[in-house]
Short mmCIF file of C-alpha atoms in Angstrom, two decimals:
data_model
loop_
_atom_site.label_atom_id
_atom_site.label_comp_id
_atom_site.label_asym_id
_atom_site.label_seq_id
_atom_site.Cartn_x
_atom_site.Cartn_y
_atom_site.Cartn_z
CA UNK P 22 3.13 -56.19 22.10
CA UNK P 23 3.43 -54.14 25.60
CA UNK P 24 2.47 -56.29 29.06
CA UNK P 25 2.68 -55.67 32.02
CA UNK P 26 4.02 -59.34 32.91
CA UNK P 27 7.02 -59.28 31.38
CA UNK P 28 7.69 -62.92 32.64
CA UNK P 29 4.59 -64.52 31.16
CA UNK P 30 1.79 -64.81 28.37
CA UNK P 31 -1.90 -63.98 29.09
CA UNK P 32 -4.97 -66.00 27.25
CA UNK P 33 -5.50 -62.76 25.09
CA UNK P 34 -1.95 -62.58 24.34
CA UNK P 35 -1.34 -66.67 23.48
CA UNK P 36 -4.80 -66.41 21.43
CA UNK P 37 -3.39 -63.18 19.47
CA UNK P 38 0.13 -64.81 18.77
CA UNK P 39 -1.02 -68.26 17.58
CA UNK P 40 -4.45 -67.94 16.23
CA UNK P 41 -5.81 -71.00 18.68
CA UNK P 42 -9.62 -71.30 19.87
CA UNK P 43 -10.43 -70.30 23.29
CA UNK P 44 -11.80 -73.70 23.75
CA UNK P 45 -8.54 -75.48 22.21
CA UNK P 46 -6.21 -72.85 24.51
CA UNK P 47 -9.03 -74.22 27.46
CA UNK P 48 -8.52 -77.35 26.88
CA UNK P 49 -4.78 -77.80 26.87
CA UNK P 50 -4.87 -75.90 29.89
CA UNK P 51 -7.51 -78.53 31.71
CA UNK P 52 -5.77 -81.05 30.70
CA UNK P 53 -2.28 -79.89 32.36
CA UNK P 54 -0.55 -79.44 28.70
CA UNK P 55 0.27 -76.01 28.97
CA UNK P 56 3.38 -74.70 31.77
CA UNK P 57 2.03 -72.12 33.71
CA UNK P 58 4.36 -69.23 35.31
CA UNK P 59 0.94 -68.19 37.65
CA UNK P 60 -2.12 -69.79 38.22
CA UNK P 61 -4.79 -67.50 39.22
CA UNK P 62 -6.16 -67.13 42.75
CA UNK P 63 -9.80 -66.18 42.26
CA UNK P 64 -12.25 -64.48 40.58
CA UNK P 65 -10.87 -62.00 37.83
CA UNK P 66 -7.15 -62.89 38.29
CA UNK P 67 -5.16 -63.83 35.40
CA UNK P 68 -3.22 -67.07 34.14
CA UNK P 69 0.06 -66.44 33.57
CA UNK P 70 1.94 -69.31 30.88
CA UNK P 71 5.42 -69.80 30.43
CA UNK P 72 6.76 -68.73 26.42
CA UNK P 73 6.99 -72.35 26.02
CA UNK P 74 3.39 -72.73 25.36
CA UNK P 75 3.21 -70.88 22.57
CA UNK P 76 5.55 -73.77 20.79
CA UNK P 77 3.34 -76.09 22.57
CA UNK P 78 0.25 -75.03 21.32
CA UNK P 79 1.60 -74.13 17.83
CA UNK P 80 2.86 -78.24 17.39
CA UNK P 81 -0.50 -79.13 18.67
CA UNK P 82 -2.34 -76.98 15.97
CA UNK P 83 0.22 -78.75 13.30
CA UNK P 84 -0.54 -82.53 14.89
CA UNK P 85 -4.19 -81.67 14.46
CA UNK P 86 -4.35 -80.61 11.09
CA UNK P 87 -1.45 -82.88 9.77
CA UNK P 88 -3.63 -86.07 11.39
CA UNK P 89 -7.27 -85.27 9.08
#
């Protein structure tokens, strides 16, 4: 996978790698879970997150399903 920020993770990118909701990938991000390299400045900018939230979010998806 080519980006142009080769020192973070876009939504599209996070979403493609681990398979999580927008609204789960939303939430973790409201809810300060999630390191962010960039946060975006207005209108049409993007969030940049740190690699580390892809572990993040994957042991979140495993908590989730492991707890039902």
């Amino acid at each position: 996978m080519q980006t142009d920020n080769t020192s973070g993770l876009t939504r599209k990118q996070i979403i493609e790698l681990t398979g999580v909701s927008y609204y789960t990938l939303t939430h973790l991000r409201l809810t300060n879970q999630l390191p962010i390299i960039k946060h975006p400045r207005g209108s049409g900018d993007k969030t940049l997150y740190h690699p580390d939230a892809v572990i993040i979010i994957l042991d979140y998806l495993a908590n989730k399903k492991g707890g039902n």
